[in-house]
Amino acid sequence: MDVIESALRQGLGADAIIFALAAIGLNVHFGYTGLLNFGQAGFMAMAGYGLAATVSTFGLPFFVGILVGLGATVVFALLLGVPTLRLRADYLAIVTIAAAEIVRLTVGSVTLKDWFGGRDGLQAFTGTFRDLNPFSERTGFGWLTYRAYDAWVILVGWGLVVLRCLIVWALMRSPWGRVLKSIREDEDAVRSLGKNVYGYKMQSLIIGGLIGSLAGFMTALRQAATNPDDYFTEVTFFAYTVLILGGAARVLGPVVGSILFWFLINLLGGFFTWATRGDDPLMPTWLMTSNQASLVRFIIMGLALMLLMIYRPQGILGDRKELALDAR
Amino acid sequence: MPADTPIADFDRHAEIKQALSDVEHEPGAKKPDPILVADNVVRRFGGLTAVDVDHVEVQRGAITALIGPNGAGKTTFFNLLTGFDRPDTGSWHFNDKSVSGVPAYKVARRGMVRTFQLTKVLSRLTVIENMRLGATEQRGEQLVSCMIPGLWRTQEKANTERADALLERFKLDAKREDFAGSLSGGQRKLLEMARALMVDPELVMLDEPMAGVNPALKQSLLGHVKSLRGDGKTVLFVEHDMDMVRDISDWVVVMAQGRIIAEGPPTAIMGDQRVIDAYLGAHHDAPMTQEEEERQLAEVAEAIEAELGEPGTTSEETSS
């Protein structure tokens, strides 16, 4: 059936990769360290625009652009962390959400149009990436195929996801990861045992931000353009949804969550479009018209998430017993 | 619990008793070998002066109790000394080195480790992971070297052995793999104390170690605190439980309204007029026995009669 096929293609496609990467970063922040970062879109924008502006505006090589993007992310993390990491977690949430908006409005501003292209964004920075593409025609397994450029983006993307998962796994089973998890539980207790809590939180913010920056690169590369609207606050909220759906503080939680999220939302969208199509649709018109089909999927998805939170608050891979412990 | 108290503690106890026998029973008394010395420590919250300590010394190797009525500033003083709060003025020295203004984590690394009044275990970590966290200078806790297990495996193994030994001593070995959040209140107190020992501190600062602990476990906790002295560690603890203070402390410091009002060995402190005043208020000449109460009532009645004159006597006649 076309609907399932298309949904599966999306579930393994670029959207799933981008949100998996963003959510892996958030997992380091929120799942392991307990930092409420609501500005992941800002980290992504720093990376996306760092790359695009370096190549397209200043004419420097592609890999310099990548380095600039990573550097910009680290600077962003430091700017956010220095004033707020000494404060309580909720302040970080407020500051990060504001900072992400500042980044989005800055790159979209008329004053800086010459650098960042204003509302139109930036294009023409993917030349080197395109040249590296080993595929020349539609590629895939069996019926699951993608256009050549998409296939290349997806290959690189899943490679990055696997690599990041391995890094997160290695970090979190080490004593360093133990300190992060302890900070999530009670930072004063960790301080009383002689650990520099502020330093660890900063490291966590930077590492999670760097992983988020890969999501920013992928966003820019996959459509060969950057636009301020790609880095709306809702990107962060979708990433949180993906993380909680999959299970926070689990290495594979964000990946499972992201695949499932994009598969389901496309499945629902595809189904309702199909069911309301034509002159004599399956769905009676008093219930739903074809214009409403694409919106209803969000309503159903929201309902599904509410039910998940009520009956399985730990997410798909989480451990209910662990969540039930009072976090005193 | 004699089983928990090594023979070493009896010798040490006697030694410390001897050392403290010449110390004056006055606030701010000089000790022969102080590990911690604090001067002019003042902390104000708006108009309220929570702590105002002129001078206090803590004897090395001894168990010192810090007591006082609620709101006396004991916990605030603890927070100041350990770097969890900043004073308005004051300086304090640990092992003759200044630790005033030093951040909490550095204070802990110098060998001054505290526990909390509201126990802080790391709920979603297992008991053994809680313990491992306590070990200091772990190579695996640095961002770069943590990626290469070969660099920290040996150290981790040594830390785990030390943690297991402590868990056994604190009778938590059966709970090794359980989440710390599933422990009972008393077990949490034990875990917190054991975890503090993983830092290998010289001075252990316990904030109300007995709060919310049942009497049976209390006895075993007492044994554990005494055994710290046997290990050669110095203990400073805040406590409300007078039995515990009398039982285990070598020296008692009494705080009231932010100031240190008395110092001395437990036996002397219990009878100190200033301490009784602080706890019960200065007008505490309430009757202690039935006879006394009757005698006092009679006195009052007489005084009233004398003032009222005739009516008193008449009423007495009619009633009899």
mmCIF file of C-alpha atoms in Angstrom, chain A residues 166-167 170-171 173-179 181-197 200 203 207 319 321-323 325-328, chain B residues 84 104-105 108-109 113-114 116 120-125 129-130 132-136 138 140-143 146-147 149 152-153 156 179 181-182 188 195-196 199:
data_model
loop_
_atom_site.group_PDB
_atom_site.id
_atom_site.type_symbol
_atom_site.label_atom_id
_atom_site.label_comp_id
_atom_site.label_asym_id
_atom_site.label_seq_id
_atom_site.Cartn_x
_atom_site.Cartn_y
_atom_site.Cartn_z
ATOM 1 C CA LEU A 166 28.161 5.281 20.142
ATOM 2 C CA ILE A 167 29.742 8.389 21.661
ATOM 3 C CA ALA A 170 30.659 5.467 25.723
ATOM 4 C CA LEU A 171 30.299 8.692 27.682
ATOM 5 C CA ARG A 173 28.779 4.287 30.937
ATOM 6 C CA SER A 174 31.969 6.043 32.112
ATOM 7 C CA PRO A 175 32.453 7.730 35.481
ATOM 8 C CA TRP A 176 32.000 11.048 33.661
ATOM 9 C CA GLY A 177 28.470 10.026 32.702
ATOM 10 C CA ARG A 178 27.868 8.946 36.294
ATOM 11 C CA VAL A 179 28.646 12.479 37.461
ATOM 12 C CA LYS A 181 23.413 11.523 36.070
ATOM 13 C CA SER A 182 24.167 12.388 39.679
ATOM 14 C CA ILE A 183 23.847 16.090 38.900
ATOM 15 C CA ARG A 184 20.410 15.357 37.460
ATOM 16 C CA GLU A 185 19.447 13.677 40.730
ATOM 17 C CA ASP A 186 20.834 16.228 43.190
ATOM 18 C CA GLU A 187 23.533 18.714 42.380
ATOM 19 C CA ASP A 188 24.211 19.743 45.976
ATOM 20 C CA ALA A 189 25.022 16.154 46.896
ATOM 21 C CA VAL A 190 27.487 15.992 44.001
ATOM 22 C CA ARG A 191 29.043 19.277 45.078
ATOM 23 C CA SER A 192 29.452 17.963 48.611
ATOM 24 C CA LEU A 193 31.489 15.065 47.214
ATOM 25 C CA GLY A 194 34.051 17.389 45.643
ATOM 26 C CA LYS A 195 32.868 17.576 42.030
ATOM 27 C CA ASN A 196 32.860 20.823 40.081
ATOM 28 C CA VAL A 197 29.172 20.741 39.155
ATOM 29 C CA TYR A 200 30.275 19.394 34.271
ATOM 30 C CA GLN A 203 30.627 20.331 29.334
ATOM 31 C CA ILE A 207 28.441 18.392 23.967
ATOM 32 C CA ASP A 319 11.984 1.812 32.750
ATOM 33 C CA LYS A 321 10.313 1.451 38.005
ATOM 34 C CA GLU A 322 13.069 3.990 37.568
ATOM 35 C CA LEU A 323 10.628 6.790 36.832
ATOM 36 C CA LEU A 325 11.189 6.565 42.278
ATOM 37 C CA ASP A 326 10.653 9.810 44.048
ATOM 38 C CA ALA A 327 13.358 12.180 42.950
ATOM 39 C CA ARG A 328 14.227 13.485 46.381
ATOM 40 C CA PHE B 84 27.306 26.098 50.400
ATOM 41 C CA ALA B 104 31.896 23.841 48.135
ATOM 42 C CA TYR B 105 33.470 21.244 45.871
ATOM 43 C CA ALA B 108 35.194 18.742 50.030
ATOM 44 C CA ARG B 109 38.420 17.950 48.178
ATOM 45 C CA VAL B 113 32.858 16.518 53.778
ATOM 46 C CA ARG B 114 29.303 17.073 54.905
ATOM 47 C CA PHE B 116 22.558 16.945 54.700
ATOM 48 C CA LYS B 120 20.399 13.594 49.538
ATOM 49 C CA VAL B 121 20.793 10.211 47.890
ATOM 50 C CA LEU B 122 20.892 9.969 44.111
ATOM 51 C CA SER B 123 17.592 8.147 43.664
ATOM 52 C CA ARG B 124 17.929 6.816 40.134
ATOM 53 C CA LEU B 125 21.451 5.517 40.626
ATOM 54 C CA GLU B 129 27.020 3.832 41.867
ATOM 55 C CA ASN B 130 26.229 6.300 44.648
ATOM 56 C CA ARG B 132 31.573 5.082 43.420
ATOM 57 C CA LEU B 133 30.680 8.702 42.808
ATOM 58 C CA GLY B 134 32.216 9.591 46.164
ATOM 59 C CA ALA B 135 35.757 8.613 45.192
ATOM 60 C CA THR B 136 37.940 11.607 44.372
ATOM 61 C CA GLN B 138 38.870 9.749 39.217
ATOM 62 C CA GLY B 140 37.328 8.503 34.263
ATOM 63 C CA GLU B 141 35.534 11.680 35.329
ATOM 64 C CA GLN B 142 37.526 13.794 32.892
ATOM 65 C CA LEU B 143 35.875 14.402 29.564
ATOM 66 C CA CYS B 146 36.508 8.888 30.048
ATOM 67 C CA MET B 147 36.194 7.754 26.427
ATOM 68 C CA PRO B 149 38.057 2.688 29.457
ATOM 69 C CA TRP B 152 40.150 4.262 34.295
ATOM 70 C CA ARG B 153 39.267 0.553 34.638
ATOM 71 C CA GLU B 156 37.347 2.010 39.072
ATOM 72 C CA PHE B 179 18.191 2.031 43.282
ATOM 73 C CA GLY B 181 15.546 5.831 45.795
ATOM 74 C CA SER B 182 14.090 2.538 47.010
ATOM 75 C CA ARG B 188 19.508 6.560 53.153
ATOM 76 C CA ARG B 195 29.315 7.823 50.540
ATOM 77 C CA ALA B 196 30.878 10.728 52.416
ATOM 78 C CA VAL B 199 35.842 10.950 49.706
#
